[in-house]
């Protein structure tokens, strides 16, 4: 069996594929207020994406997550899902979305074979939502979440980025909503991937700090053993039986030693980390008449160059030139 193993013994089985850098929100922690998107011809076609996925599957990739920008803005996304679930070796195709277009698309995506869905929702008060997203849309996300459940997705997780000074008042209402509706909420620490370079360590509201607020305001939490070691989220359980709640702490508790992810940007660049400062140009191979073996070799080179850790907080840390919406979160 082929496997994508890096110099630290990490085996890579997950490929995050960005399908667009466009978005219908302008979250401050991800995008600039004024943005120039990639020209459409730079984006990989569905056929190109599927070819990369097939080569990657041959090298050991087993799961794919579609992201962006906002993936549901890519026309006929369900068609791409259909193509990807048919790739031999791919066991699951998932997506991360801001949920604004889920009401319209949930059913078609489920029918196409999309497995898991992560829906990003940082706030349930319109004022905070708008402050973070620079656009309105909370009601549409809530309708979209209901539509996703009705469409029968077996796993829907809600991801909330928490930022000190902005998110504190949202934590308890968000957790309350998820407890009432039996939804799996995960808090995610703010990473230095905003487009305007405004990130500062003092803005990171750690998972531990969020837990203090939750336990003080709602009740005790008990840690769970993570079932999947590649999963960055650490889940806790409400002691009163109110379900699970997770914490993804890339800044205060990096999980680089367990990382099994690779990325393909919308313009066809392989990356071995969100914080890569180097990219491997798969589009040049695809459009230059390169063979599948050349694509596979490029992917292996990308894996071989992976660093031990992102290094946030160390003096040598270098922010990548691209922001989150250009990489694919
Ligand atoms: N537009 C989709 C969405 O918002 O879910 C998919 C792309 S978005 C880049 C993927 C995830 O990255 C979202 O959950 C978003 O909140 C998160 N994200 C974006 N910028 C971030 C940052 N600087 N730090 C932590 N998470 C971030
Ligand atoms: Fe768009 Fe998602 Fe970035 Fe927000 S986090 S601007 S929804 S890509």
Coordinates of C-alpha atoms and ligand atoms in Angstrom, one line a residue:
X1 CA 0.0 0.0 0.0
X2 CA 1.3 3.4 -0.9
X3 CA 1.3 6.1 1.8
X4 CA 2.1 9.7 1.9
X5 CA 4.6 9.7 4.8
X6 CA 6.6 12.8 5.7
X7 CA 10.0 13.1 7.4
X8 CA 8.4 12.9 10.8
X9 CA 6.5 9.7 10.1
X10 CA 3.1 11.4 9.7
X11 CA 0.8 9.6 7.3
X12 CA -1.4 11.9 5.2
X13 CA -4.9 10.6 4.3
X14 CA -6.9 13.8 4.2
X15 CA -7.0 16.3 1.3
X16 CA -8.7 19.7 1.7
X17 CA -9.7 21.1 -1.7
X18 CA -10.6 24.7 -2.1
X19 CA -13.0 25.2 -5.0
X20 CA -13.1 29.0 -5.0
X21 CA -11.7 32.0 -3.2
X22 CA -15.0 33.9 -3.6
X23 CA -17.3 34.4 -0.7
X24 CA -20.7 35.9 0.2
X25 CA -19.3 37.1 3.6
X26 CA -16.2 39.1 4.5
X27 CA -15.2 37.7 7.9
X28 CA -12.6 40.0 9.4
X29 CA -10.4 37.1 10.5
X30 CA -10.2 35.6 6.9
X31 CA -10.7 38.2 4.2
X32 CA -10.0 41.9 3.6
X33 CA -12.9 44.3 3.4
X34 CA -12.1 45.0 -0.3
X35 CA -11.1 42.0 -2.2
X36 CA -10.0 41.1 -5.7
X37 CA -10.8 37.5 -6.5
X38 CA -8.8 35.1 -8.7
X39 CA -9.7 35.2 -12.4
X40 CA -12.0 32.3 -13.1
X41 CA -9.6 30.7 -15.6
X42 CA -7.1 30.3 -12.8
X43 CA -9.5 28.0 -10.9
X44 CA -9.1 24.3 -11.5
X45 CA -12.1 22.8 -13.4
X46 CA -14.1 19.9 -11.9
X47 CA -12.2 17.5 -14.2
X48 CA -8.8 18.8 -13.1
X49 CA -9.8 18.6 -9.4
X50 CA -11.1 15.0 -9.9
X51 CA -7.8 14.0 -11.7
X52 CA -5.8 15.4 -8.7
X53 CA -8.1 13.5 -6.3
X54 CA -7.7 10.3 -8.2
X55 CA -3.9 10.6 -8.2
X56 CA -3.9 11.5 -4.5
X57 CA -6.2 8.6 -3.7
X58 CA -3.6 6.3 -5.5
X59 CA -1.0 7.7 -3.1
X60 CA -3.1 7.1 0.0
X61 CA -5.6 10.0 0.4
X62 CA -8.9 8.6 1.8
X63 CA -11.0 11.6 2.7
X64 CA -11.7 14.9 1.0
X65 CA -13.1 18.1 2.4
X66 CA -14.3 20.8 0.1
X67 CA -13.8 24.3 1.3
X68 CA -13.0 27.8 0.1
X69 CA -13.8 30.8 0.1
X70 CA -17.4 29.7 0.2
X71 CA -17.6 26.3 -1.6
X72 CA -21.4 26.5 -2.2
X73 CA -20.8 29.5 -4.4
X74 CA -19.1 27.3 -7.0
X75 CA -21.8 26.5 -9.5
X76 CA -23.0 22.9 -9.6
X77 CA -20.9 21.8 -6.6
X78 CA -23.1 18.7 -6.2
X79 CA -21.7 17.7 -9.6
X80 CA -18.2 17.8 -8.3
X81 CA -19.2 15.9 -5.2
X82 CA -20.6 13.1 -7.5
X83 CA -17.4 13.0 -9.4
X84 CA -15.3 12.8 -6.2
X85 CA -17.3 10.1 -4.4
X86 CA -16.8 7.9 -7.5
X87 CA -13.0 8.1 -7.3
X88 CA -11.7 4.7 -6.3
X89 CA -10.1 4.8 -2.8
X90 CA -12.0 7.9 -1.6
X91 CA -14.1 6.9 1.4
X92 CA -15.7 10.2 2.3
X93 CA -16.3 13.7 0.8
X94 CA -17.2 16.4 3.3
X95 CA -17.5 20.2 3.1
X96 CA -17.1 23.2 5.2
X97 CA -19.5 26.1 4.5
X98 CA -20.8 29.3 6.0
X99 CA -24.3 27.9 5.6
X100 CA -25.8 30.9 3.7
X101 CA -26.7 28.8 0.7
X102 CA -27.5 25.5 2.4
X103 CA -31.3 26.0 2.3
X104 CA -31.0 25.9 -1.5
X105 CA -28.4 23.2 -1.8
X106 CA -28.5 20.8 1.2
X107 CA -30.8 18.3 -0.5
X108 CA -28.8 18.2 -3.8
X109 CA -25.5 17.9 -1.9
X110 CA -26.8 15.1 0.3
X111 CA -28.2 13.3 -2.8
X112 CA -24.8 13.6 -4.5
X113 CA -23.2 11.7 -1.7
X114 CA -21.7 14.5 0.5
X115 CA -21.0 12.9 3.9
X116 CA -20.1 15.3 6.7
X117 CA -20.9 19.0 6.8
X118 CA -19.2 21.6 8.9
X119 CA -21.1 24.8 9.2
X120 CA -19.3 27.9 10.5
X121 CA -21.3 30.0 12.9
X122 CA -19.5 32.4 15.3
X123 CA -22.4 34.3 16.8
X124 CA -26.1 34.1 17.2
X125 CA -26.7 37.7 17.8
X126 CA -27.0 39.6 14.5
X127 CA -24.9 42.5 15.8
X128 CA -21.9 40.3 16.5
X129 CA -22.5 38.2 13.4
X130 CA -22.3 41.4 11.3
X131 CA -19.3 42.8 13.1
X132 CA -17.4 39.6 12.4
X133 CA -18.7 38.8 8.9
X134 CA -19.1 42.4 7.7
X135 CA -22.4 41.3 6.2
X136 CA -25.8 40.2 7.4
X137 CA -26.9 36.6 7.1
X138 CA -27.5 35.0 10.5
X139 CA -31.1 34.1 9.7
X140 CA -30.1 32.4 6.5
X141 CA -27.5 30.3 8.3
X142 CA -30.1 29.1 10.8
X143 CA -32.5 28.2 8.1
X144 CA -29.6 26.5 6.2
X145 CA -28.8 24.4 9.3
X146 CA -32.4 23.3 9.6
X147 CA -32.4 22.4 5.9
X148 CA -29.2 20.4 6.3
X149 CA -30.7 18.4 9.1
X150 CA -33.9 17.8 7.1
X151 CA -31.7 16.6 4.2
X152 CA -30.4 13.8 6.4
X153 CA -26.7 14.6 6.8
X154 CA -25.4 12.1 9.3
X155 CA -22.9 14.5 10.8
X156 CA -23.3 18.3 11.0
X157 CA -20.8 20.2 13.2
X158 CA -20.9 23.9 14.0
X159 CA -17.5 25.6 14.1
X160 CA -17.2 28.9 15.9
X161 CA -14.0 31.0 15.8
X162 CA -13.6 32.8 19.1
X163 CA -11.8 36.1 19.3
X164 CA -11.0 37.9 22.5
X165 CA -13.1 41.1 23.0
X166 CA -15.7 40.0 20.4
X167 CA -16.8 36.5 21.1
X168 CA -17.2 36.3 24.9
X169 CA -20.9 37.2 24.9
X170 CA -21.7 34.7 22.1
X171 CA -20.3 31.6 23.8
X172 CA -23.1 30.8 26.2
X173 CA -26.0 31.6 23.8
X174 CA -24.2 29.5 21.1
X175 CA -23.6 26.6 23.4
X176 CA -27.2 26.9 24.7
X177 CA -28.6 26.7 21.2
X178 CA -26.5 23.7 20.4
X179 CA -27.5 21.9 23.6
X180 CA -31.2 22.6 22.9
X181 CA -31.0 21.4 19.3
X182 CA -28.6 18.5 20.0
X183 CA -25.9 20.0 17.8
X184 CA -22.2 19.4 18.0
X185 CA -20.4 22.7 18.5
X186 CA -16.7 23.3 18.3
X187 CA -14.8 26.4 19.3
X188 CA -11.8 27.2 17.1
X189 CA -8.9 29.5 18.1
X190 CA -8.2 32.6 15.9
X191 CA -5.0 31.9 13.8
X192 CA -2.7 34.4 12.1
X193 CA -4.3 33.9 8.7
X194 CA -6.4 37.1 8.5
X195 CA -5.9 39.1 5.3
X196 CA -5.1 42.4 6.9
X197 CA -2.3 41.2 9.2
X198 CA -4.2 42.3 12.3
X199 CA -3.8 39.1 14.2
X200 CA -2.2 39.4 17.6
X201 CA -1.7 36.8 20.3
X202 CA -3.7 38.9 22.7
X203 CA -6.8 38.4 20.4
X204 CA -6.7 34.6 20.8
X205 CA -9.5 33.5 23.1
X206 CA -8.1 30.0 24.0
X207 CA -10.3 26.9 24.2
X208 CA -9.4 26.8 27.9
X209 CA -10.7 30.3 28.4
X210 CA -13.9 29.4 26.6
X211 CA -14.3 26.3 28.8
X212 CA -14.0 28.5 31.9
X213 CA -16.9 30.6 30.7
X214 CA -19.0 27.6 29.8
X215 CA -18.5 25.8 33.1
X216 CA -19.1 29.0 35.1
X217 CA -22.3 29.8 33.2
X218 CA -23.8 26.4 32.2
X219 CA -22.2 23.6 34.2
X220 CA -19.4 21.1 34.4
X221 CA -17.7 19.5 31.4
X222 CA -15.9 16.1 31.3
X223 CA -13.1 15.4 28.8
X224 CA -13.5 12.6 26.3
X225 CA -10.8 10.4 24.8
X226 CA -10.6 11.4 21.1
X227 CA -11.7 8.4 19.0
X228 CA -9.8 9.6 15.9
X229 CA -6.2 10.6 16.5
X230 CA -6.1 12.7 13.3
X231 CA -9.0 14.8 14.6
X232 CA -7.7 18.1 15.9
X233 CA -10.8 18.7 18.0
X234 CA -10.8 17.6 21.6
X235 CA -14.3 16.8 22.7
X236 CA -15.8 17.3 26.1
X237 CA -19.2 16.1 27.5
X238 CA -21.7 18.0 29.5
X239 CA -21.8 16.3 32.8
X240 CA -25.6 16.7 32.8
X241 CA -26.1 14.7 29.6
X242 CA -26.4 17.8 27.4
X243 CA -24.2 16.3 24.6
X244 CA -20.7 17.0 23.3
X245 CA -18.8 20.2 22.8
X246 CA -15.3 20.4 21.1
X247 CA -12.3 22.6 21.1
X248 CA -9.8 23.1 18.3
X249 CA -6.8 24.9 19.8
X250 CA -4.2 25.2 17.0
X251 CA -2.5 28.2 18.8
X252 CA -2.4 27.1 22.5
X253 CA -2.3 23.3 21.9
X254 CA -0.9 22.7 18.4
X255 CA -1.8 19.3 16.9
X256 CA 1.0 19.4 14.3
X257 CA 2.4 16.1 15.5
X258 CA -0.9 14.3 14.5
X259 CA -1.5 16.3 11.3
X260 CA -2.7 14.1 8.4
X261 CA -3.8 16.9 6.1
X262 CA -2.7 18.2 2.7
X263 CA -4.3 21.0 0.8
X264 CA -5.1 22.0 -2.8
X265 CA -5.8 25.6 -3.4
X266 CA -8.5 26.8 -5.8
X267 CA -5.8 27.8 -8.3
X268 CA -4.2 24.3 -8.1
X269 CA -1.3 24.6 -5.7
X270 CA -0.5 21.8 -3.2
X271 CA 0.3 23.0 0.3
X272 CA 1.5 20.8 3.2
X273 CA 0.2 23.1 5.9
X274 CA -2.1 26.1 6.4
X275 CA 1.1 27.9 7.3
X276 CA 3.2 26.8 4.3
X277 CA 5.3 29.4 2.8
X278 CA 6.0 27.2 -0.2
X279 CA 3.5 25.8 -2.7
X280 CA 3.8 23.0 -5.3
X281 CA 2.2 23.9 -8.7
X282 CA -0.2 21.1 -9.6
X283 CA -2.0 23.3 -12.2
X284 CA 1.2 23.7 -14.2
X285 CA 1.5 19.9 -14.4
X286 CA -2.2 19.5 -15.2
X287 CA -2.2 22.2 -17.9
X288 CA 1.3 21.5 -19.2
X289 CA 0.4 18.0 -20.3
X290 CA 2.1 16.3 -17.4
X291 CA 1.5 12.7 -16.5
X292 CA -0.3 11.2 -13.4
X293 CA 3.1 10.1 -12.2
X294 CA 4.4 13.6 -12.4
X295 CA 1.4 14.8 -10.3
X296 CA 2.0 12.0 -7.8
X297 CA 5.7 12.9 -7.6
X298 CA 4.8 16.6 -7.0
X299 CA 2.4 15.5 -4.1
X300 CA 5.2 13.3 -2.6
X301 CA 7.6 16.2 -2.8
X302 CA 5.1 18.5 -1.0
X303 CA 4.7 15.9 1.7
X304 CA 8.5 15.3 2.1
X305 CA 9.0 19.0 2.7
X306 CA 6.5 19.3 5.5
X307 CA 7.9 20.9 8.6
X308 CA 7.5 19.5 12.1
X309 CA 5.2 22.3 13.3
X310 CA 3.7 25.6 12.3
X311 CA 5.7 27.5 14.9
X312 CA 3.2 30.1 15.8
X313 CA 4.6 32.0 18.7
X314 CA 8.2 31.2 18.0
X315 CA 10.6 34.0 16.8
X316 CA 11.1 32.1 13.5
X317 CA 7.4 32.1 12.7
X318 CA 6.6 33.5 9.3
X319 CA 3.1 34.3 8.2
X320 CA 2.1 32.8 4.8
X321 CA 1.6 35.3 2.0
X322 CA -1.9 34.1 1.4
X323 CA -4.8 34.6 3.8
X324 CA -7.3 31.9 4.8
X325 CA -9.8 32.5 2.1
X326 CA -7.1 32.1 -0.6
X327 CA -5.8 28.9 1.0
X328 CA -8.9 27.1 2.0
X329 CA -9.7 26.5 5.7
Ligands
LIG1 N1 -16.5 29.8 3.8 C1 -16.6 28.5 4.5 C2 -16.8 28.7 6.0 O1 -16.7 29.8 6.5 O2 -17.0 27.7 6.6 C3 -15.3 27.7 4.3 C4 -14.0 28.3 4.3 S1 -13.5 29.1 5.8 C5 -11.9 29.7 5.4 C6 -13.2 27.6 6.8 C7 -13.1 27.8 8.2 O3 -11.9 28.5 8.5 C8 -14.3 28.5 8.9 O4 -14.8 27.7 9.9 C9 -13.7 29.8 9.4 O5 -14.3 30.2 10.5 C10 -12.3 29.4 9.6 N2 -11.3 30.5 9.7 C11 -11.1 31.4 8.7 N3 -10.1 32.3 9.1 C12 -9.7 31.8 10.3 C13 -8.7 32.3 11.2 N4 -7.9 33.3 10.9 N5 -8.5 31.6 12.3 C14 -9.2 30.5 12.6 N6 -10.2 30.0 11.8 C15 -10.4 30.7 10.7
LIG2 FE1 -16.0 33.5 3.7 FE2 -15.6 31.4 5.3 FE3 -13.7 33.3 5.1 FE4 -15.9 33.9 6.3 S1 -14.5 32.4 6.9 S2 -14.9 35.2 4.8 S3 -17.4 32.7 5.3 S4 -14.4 32.0 3.5

